[in-house]
Short mmCIF file of the C-alpha atoms (twelve columns), coordinates in Angstrom:
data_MODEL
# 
_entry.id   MODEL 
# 
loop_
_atom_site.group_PDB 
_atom_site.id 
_atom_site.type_symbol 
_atom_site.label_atom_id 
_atom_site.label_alt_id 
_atom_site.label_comp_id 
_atom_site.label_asym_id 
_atom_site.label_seq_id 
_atom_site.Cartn_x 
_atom_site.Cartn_y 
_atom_site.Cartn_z 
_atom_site.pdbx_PDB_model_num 
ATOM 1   C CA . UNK A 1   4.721   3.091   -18.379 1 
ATOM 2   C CA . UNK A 2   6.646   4.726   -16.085 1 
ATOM 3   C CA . UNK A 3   8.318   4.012   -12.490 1 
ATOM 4   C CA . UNK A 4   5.713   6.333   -10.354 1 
ATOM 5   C CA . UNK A 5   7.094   7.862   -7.273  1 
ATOM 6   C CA . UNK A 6   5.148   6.884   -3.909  1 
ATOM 7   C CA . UNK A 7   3.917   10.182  -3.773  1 
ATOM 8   C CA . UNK A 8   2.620   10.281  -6.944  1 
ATOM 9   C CA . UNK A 9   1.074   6.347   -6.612  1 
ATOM 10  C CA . UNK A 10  -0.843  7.934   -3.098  1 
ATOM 11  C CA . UNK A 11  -1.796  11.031  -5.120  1 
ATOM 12  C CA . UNK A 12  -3.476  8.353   -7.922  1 
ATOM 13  C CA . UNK A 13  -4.914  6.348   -5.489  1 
ATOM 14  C CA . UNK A 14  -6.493  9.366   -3.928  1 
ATOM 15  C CA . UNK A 15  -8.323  10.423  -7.217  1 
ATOM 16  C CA . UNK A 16  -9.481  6.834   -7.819  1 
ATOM 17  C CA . UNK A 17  -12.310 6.693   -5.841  1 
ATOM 18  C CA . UNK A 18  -14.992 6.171   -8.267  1 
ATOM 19  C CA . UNK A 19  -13.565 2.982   -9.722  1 
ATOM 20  C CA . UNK A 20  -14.154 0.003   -8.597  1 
ATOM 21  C CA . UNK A 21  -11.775 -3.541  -8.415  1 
ATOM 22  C CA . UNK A 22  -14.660 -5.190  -10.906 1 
ATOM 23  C CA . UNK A 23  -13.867 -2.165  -13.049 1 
ATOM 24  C CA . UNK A 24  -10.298 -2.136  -13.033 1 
ATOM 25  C CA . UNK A 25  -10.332 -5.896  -13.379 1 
ATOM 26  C CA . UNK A 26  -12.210 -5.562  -16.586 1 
ATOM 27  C CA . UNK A 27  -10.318 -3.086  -18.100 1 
ATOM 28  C CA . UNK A 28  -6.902  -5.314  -17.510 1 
ATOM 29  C CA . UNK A 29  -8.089  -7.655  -20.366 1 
ATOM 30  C CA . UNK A 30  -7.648  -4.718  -22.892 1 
ATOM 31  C CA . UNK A 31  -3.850  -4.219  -23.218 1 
ATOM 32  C CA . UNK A 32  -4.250  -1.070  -24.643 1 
ATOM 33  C CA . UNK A 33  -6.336  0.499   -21.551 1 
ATOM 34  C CA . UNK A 34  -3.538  1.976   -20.602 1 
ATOM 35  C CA . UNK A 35  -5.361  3.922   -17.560 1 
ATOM 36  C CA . UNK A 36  -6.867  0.623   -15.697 1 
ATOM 37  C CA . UNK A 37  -2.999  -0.832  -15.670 1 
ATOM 38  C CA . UNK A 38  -2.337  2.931   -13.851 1 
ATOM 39  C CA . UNK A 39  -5.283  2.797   -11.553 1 
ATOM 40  C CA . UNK A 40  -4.415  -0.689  -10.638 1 
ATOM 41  C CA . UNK A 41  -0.591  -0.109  -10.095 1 
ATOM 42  C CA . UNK A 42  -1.301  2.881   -8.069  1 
ATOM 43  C CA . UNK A 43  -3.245  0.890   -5.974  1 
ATOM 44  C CA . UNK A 44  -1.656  -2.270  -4.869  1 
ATOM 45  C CA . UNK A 45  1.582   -1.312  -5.666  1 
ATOM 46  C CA . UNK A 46  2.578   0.821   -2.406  1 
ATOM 47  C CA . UNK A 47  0.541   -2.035  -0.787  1 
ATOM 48  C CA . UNK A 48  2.946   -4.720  -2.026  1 
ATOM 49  C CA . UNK A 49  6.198   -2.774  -1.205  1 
ATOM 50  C CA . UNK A 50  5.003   -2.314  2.377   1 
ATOM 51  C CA . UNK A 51  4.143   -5.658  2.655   1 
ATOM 52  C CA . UNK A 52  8.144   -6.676  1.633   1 
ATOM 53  C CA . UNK A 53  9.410   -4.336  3.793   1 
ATOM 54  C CA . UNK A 54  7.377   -4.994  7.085   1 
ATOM 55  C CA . UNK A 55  8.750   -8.927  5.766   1 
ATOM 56  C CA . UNK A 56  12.426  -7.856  5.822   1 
ATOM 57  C CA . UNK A 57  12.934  -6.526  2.061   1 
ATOM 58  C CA . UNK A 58  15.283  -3.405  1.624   1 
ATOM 59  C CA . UNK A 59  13.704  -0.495  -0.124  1 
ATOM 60  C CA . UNK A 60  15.208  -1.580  -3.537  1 
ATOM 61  C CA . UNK A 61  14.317  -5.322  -3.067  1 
ATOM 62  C CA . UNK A 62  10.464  -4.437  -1.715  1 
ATOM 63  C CA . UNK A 63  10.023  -2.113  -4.902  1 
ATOM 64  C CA . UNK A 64  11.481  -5.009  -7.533  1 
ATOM 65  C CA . UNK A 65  9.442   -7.823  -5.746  1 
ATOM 66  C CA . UNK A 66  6.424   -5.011  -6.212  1 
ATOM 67  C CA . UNK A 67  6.792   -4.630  -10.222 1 
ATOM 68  C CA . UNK A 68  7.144   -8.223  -10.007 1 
ATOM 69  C CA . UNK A 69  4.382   -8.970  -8.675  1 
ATOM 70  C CA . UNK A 70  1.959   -6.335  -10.500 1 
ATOM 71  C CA . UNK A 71  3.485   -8.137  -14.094 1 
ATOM 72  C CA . UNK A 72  3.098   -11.298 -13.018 1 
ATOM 73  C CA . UNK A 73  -0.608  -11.137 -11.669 1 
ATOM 74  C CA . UNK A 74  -1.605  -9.054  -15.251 1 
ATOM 75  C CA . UNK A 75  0.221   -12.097 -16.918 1 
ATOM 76  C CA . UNK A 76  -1.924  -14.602 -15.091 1 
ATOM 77  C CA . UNK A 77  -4.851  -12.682 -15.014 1 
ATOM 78  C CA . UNK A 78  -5.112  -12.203 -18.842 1 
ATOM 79  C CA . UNK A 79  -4.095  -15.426 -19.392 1 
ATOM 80  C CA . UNK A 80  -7.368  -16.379 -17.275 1 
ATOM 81  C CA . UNK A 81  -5.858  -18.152 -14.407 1 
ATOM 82  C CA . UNK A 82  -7.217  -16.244 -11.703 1 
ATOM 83  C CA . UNK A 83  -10.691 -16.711 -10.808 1 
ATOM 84  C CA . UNK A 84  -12.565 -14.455 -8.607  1 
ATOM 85  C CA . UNK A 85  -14.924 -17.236 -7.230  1 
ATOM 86  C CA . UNK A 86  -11.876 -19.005 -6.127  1 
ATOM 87  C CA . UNK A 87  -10.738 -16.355 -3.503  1 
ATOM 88  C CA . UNK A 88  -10.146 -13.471 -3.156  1 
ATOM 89  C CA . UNK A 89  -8.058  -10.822 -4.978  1 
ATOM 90  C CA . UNK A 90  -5.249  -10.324 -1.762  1 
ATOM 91  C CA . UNK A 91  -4.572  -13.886 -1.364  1 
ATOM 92  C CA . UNK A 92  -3.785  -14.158 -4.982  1 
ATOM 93  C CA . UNK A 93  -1.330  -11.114 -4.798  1 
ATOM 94  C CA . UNK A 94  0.018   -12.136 -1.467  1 
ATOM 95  C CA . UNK A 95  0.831   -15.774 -3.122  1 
ATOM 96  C CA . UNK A 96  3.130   -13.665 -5.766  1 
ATOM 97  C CA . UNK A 97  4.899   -11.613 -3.449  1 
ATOM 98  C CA . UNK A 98  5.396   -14.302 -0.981  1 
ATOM 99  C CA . UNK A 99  7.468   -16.247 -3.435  1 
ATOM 100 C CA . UNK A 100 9.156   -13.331 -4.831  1 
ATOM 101 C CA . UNK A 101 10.206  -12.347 -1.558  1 
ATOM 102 C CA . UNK A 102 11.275  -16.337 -0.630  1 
ATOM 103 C CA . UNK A 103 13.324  -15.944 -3.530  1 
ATOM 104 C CA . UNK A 104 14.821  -13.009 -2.447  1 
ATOM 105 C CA . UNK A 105 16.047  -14.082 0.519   1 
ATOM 106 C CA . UNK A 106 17.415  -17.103 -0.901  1 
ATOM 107 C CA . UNK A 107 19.617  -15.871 -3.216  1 
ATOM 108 C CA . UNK A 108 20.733  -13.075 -0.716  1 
ATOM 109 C CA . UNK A 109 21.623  -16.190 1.242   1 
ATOM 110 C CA . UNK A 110 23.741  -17.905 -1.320  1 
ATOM 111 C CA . UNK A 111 25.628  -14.890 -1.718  1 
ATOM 112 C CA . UNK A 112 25.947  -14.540 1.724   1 
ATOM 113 C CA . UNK A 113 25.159  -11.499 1.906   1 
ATOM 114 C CA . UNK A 114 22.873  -11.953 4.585   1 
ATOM 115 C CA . UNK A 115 23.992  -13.154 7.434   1 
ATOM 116 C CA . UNK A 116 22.984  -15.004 10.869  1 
ATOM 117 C CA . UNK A 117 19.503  -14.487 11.724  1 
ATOM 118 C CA . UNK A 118 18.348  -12.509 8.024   1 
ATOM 119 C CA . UNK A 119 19.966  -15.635 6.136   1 
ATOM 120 C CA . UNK A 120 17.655  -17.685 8.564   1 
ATOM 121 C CA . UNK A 121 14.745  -15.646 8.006   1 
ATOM 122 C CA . UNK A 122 11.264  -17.807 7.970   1 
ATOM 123 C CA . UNK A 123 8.386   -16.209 6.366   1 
ATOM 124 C CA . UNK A 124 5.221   -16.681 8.097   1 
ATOM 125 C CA . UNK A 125 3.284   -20.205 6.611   1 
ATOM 126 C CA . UNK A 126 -0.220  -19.090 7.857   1 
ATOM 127 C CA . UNK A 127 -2.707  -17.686 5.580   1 
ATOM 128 C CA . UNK A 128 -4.182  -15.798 8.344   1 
ATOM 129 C CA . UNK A 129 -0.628  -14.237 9.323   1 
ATOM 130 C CA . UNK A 130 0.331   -12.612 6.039   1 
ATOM 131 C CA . UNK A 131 -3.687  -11.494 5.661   1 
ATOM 132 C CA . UNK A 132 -2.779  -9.428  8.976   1 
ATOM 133 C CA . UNK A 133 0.041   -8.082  7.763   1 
ATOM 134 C CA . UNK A 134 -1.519  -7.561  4.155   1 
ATOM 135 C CA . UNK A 135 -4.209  -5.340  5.912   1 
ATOM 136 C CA . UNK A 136 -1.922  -3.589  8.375   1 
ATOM 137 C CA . UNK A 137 0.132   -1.947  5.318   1 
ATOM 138 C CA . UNK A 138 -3.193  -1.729  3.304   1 
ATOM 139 C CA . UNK A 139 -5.005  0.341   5.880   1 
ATOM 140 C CA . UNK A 140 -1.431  2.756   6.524   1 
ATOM 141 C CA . UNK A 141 -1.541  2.854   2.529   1 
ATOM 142 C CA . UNK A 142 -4.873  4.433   2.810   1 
ATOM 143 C CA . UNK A 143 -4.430  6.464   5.536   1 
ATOM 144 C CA . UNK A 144 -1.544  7.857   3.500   1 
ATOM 145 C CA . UNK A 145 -3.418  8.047   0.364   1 
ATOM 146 C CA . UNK A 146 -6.515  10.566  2.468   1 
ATOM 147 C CA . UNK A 147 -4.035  12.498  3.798   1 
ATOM 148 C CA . UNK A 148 -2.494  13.397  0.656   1 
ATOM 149 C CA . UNK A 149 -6.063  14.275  -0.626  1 
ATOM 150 C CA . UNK A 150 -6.822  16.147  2.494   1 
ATOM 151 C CA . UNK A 151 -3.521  18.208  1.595   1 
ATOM 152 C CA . UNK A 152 -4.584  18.483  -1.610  1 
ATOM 153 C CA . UNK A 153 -7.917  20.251  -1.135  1 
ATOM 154 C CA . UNK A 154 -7.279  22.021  1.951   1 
ATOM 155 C CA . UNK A 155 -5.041  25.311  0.344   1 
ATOM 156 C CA . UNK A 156 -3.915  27.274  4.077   1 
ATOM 157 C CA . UNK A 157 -0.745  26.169  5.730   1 
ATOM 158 C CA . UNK A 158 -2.563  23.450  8.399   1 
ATOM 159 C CA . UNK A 159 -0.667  23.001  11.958  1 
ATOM 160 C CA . UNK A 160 -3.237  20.019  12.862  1 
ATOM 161 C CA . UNK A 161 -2.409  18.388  9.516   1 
ATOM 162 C CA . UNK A 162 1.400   18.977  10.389  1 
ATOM 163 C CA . UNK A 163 1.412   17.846  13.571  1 
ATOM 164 C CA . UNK A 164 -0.711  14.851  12.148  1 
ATOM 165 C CA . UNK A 165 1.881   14.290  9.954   1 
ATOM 166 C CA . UNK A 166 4.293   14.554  12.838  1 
ATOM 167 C CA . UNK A 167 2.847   12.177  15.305  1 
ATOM 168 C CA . UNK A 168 1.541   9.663   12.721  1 
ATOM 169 C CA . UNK A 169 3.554   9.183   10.035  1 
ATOM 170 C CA . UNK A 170 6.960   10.284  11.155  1 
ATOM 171 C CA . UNK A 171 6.614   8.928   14.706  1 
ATOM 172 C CA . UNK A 172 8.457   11.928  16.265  1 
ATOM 173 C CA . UNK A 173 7.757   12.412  20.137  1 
ATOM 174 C CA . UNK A 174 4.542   14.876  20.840  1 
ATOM 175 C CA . UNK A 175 7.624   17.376  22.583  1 
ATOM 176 C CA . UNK A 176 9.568   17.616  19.383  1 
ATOM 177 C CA . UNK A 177 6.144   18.228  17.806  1 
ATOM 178 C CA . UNK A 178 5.095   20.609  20.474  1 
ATOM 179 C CA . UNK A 179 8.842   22.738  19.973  1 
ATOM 180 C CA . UNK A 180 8.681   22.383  16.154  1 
ATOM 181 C CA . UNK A 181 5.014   23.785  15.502  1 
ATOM 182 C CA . UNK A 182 4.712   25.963  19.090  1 
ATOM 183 C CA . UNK A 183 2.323   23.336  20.515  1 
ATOM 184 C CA . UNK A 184 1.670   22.234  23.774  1 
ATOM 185 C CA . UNK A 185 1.092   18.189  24.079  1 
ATOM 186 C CA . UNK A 186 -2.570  19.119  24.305  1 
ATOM 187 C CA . UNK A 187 -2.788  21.142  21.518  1 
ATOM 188 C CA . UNK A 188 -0.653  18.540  19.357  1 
ATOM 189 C CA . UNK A 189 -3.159  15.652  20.623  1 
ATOM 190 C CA . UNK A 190 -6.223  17.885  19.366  1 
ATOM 191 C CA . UNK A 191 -4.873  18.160  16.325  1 
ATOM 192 C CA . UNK A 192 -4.163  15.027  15.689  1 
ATOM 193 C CA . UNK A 193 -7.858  14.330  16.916  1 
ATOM 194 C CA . UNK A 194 -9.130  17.170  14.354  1 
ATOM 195 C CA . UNK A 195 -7.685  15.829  11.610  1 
ATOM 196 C CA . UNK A 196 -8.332  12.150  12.016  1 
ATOM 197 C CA . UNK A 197 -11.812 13.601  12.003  1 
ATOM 198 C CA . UNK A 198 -11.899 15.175  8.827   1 
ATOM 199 C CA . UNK A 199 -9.680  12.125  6.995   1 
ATOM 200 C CA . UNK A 200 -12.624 9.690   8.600   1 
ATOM 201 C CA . UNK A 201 -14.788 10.393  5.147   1 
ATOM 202 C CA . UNK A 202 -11.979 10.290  2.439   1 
ATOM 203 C CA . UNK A 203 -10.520 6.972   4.120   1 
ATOM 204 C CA . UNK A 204 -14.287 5.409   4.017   1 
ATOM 205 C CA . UNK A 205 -14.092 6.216   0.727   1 
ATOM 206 C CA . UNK A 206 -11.450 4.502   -0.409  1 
ATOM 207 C CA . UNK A 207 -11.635 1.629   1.736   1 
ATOM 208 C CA . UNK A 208 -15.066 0.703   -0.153  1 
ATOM 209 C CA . UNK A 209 -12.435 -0.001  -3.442  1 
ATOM 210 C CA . UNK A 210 -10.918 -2.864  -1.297  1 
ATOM 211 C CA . UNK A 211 -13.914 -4.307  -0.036  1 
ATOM 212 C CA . UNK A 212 -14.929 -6.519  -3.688  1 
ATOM 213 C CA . UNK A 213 -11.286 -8.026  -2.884  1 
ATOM 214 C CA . UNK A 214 -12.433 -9.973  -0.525  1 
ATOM 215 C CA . UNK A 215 -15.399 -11.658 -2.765  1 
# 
């Protein structure tokens, strides 16, 4: 299977909204169903790599400990060590990329080449830490994935969405925005407003294929 392209992992994510975790979950025990390995990469992949990065990973590390992680959970989960009654599908994925990212870190260290504070670094211990962080990147994941829908159905050139796109996303200040697009900072708000609006329905939507993980 190929390396998919964030873009193209939101894009995947977007279009699986009618499958659920129990469904993907089943389909992981045939190693042949090549399109429930797909749907469940697309999913928790970008998910994973955020997670590494908001925990200090580069780019390059947060998208190894990521394919890491996705192999070693389908190796553990076919060989039947993971057990939904035992908790709950996040923890069991944040336990993998914790210690890939631990290891990381350590062997950066012993080559030194991270330094001072980064060859310090301390990974947070609490469950209830990494859960927040887990569901910060989730729910940007998702916003990210309903956008990309959103641009996908909607077919004239959008100034809320782009200004949307500005403010949220990018993080570029509402007067850039305002020169860029020929805004003022009220219009830019309103826009942003609008188009929350009309992503409210596609991110419900896809936040119901998350909510099984915590069962």
């Amino acid at each position: 299977r190929p390396d998919l392209d964030p873009d193209t992992m939101r894009t995947n994510l977007a279009m699986d909204i009618d499958r659920t975790t129990t469904a993907l979950l089943e389909g992981l025990f045939d190693s042949d169903n090549e399109l429930a390995w797909s749907h469940f990469d697309a999913r928790y992949r970008p998910i994973v790599i955020a997670f590494a990065r908001k925990l200090g990973l580069s780019e390059s590390d947060a998208g190894d400990v990521a394919q890491e992680t996705i192999l070693q959970f389908l190796k553990e989960y076919k060989e039947g060590k993971y057990d939904r009654e035992r908790g709950r599908l996040r923890s069991w994925l944040i336990g993998i990329a914790r210690f890939r990212i631990a290891g990381v870190y350590r062997k950066k260290a012993s080559k030194r080449e991270y330094r001072g504070e980064s060859a310090m670094v301390t990974l947070p211990e609490n469950e209830a830490d990494l859960d927040q962080v887990w569901d910060t990147e989730r729910r940007t994941v998702i916003l990210q994935a309903a956008f990309k829908e959103l641009q996908n159905t909607t077919k004239t050139d959008d100034r809320n969405m782009r200004a949307f796109e500005m403010l949220v996303f990018n993080q570029i200040p509402v007067t850039a925005v305002c020169d860029e697009l020929g805004m003022t900072a009220q219009q830019a708000y309103m826009a942003k407003s609008r188009t929350a609006k009309r992503l409210k329905d596609i991110i419900d939507r896809i936040e119901v294929l998350y909510d099984e993980d915590a069962t």
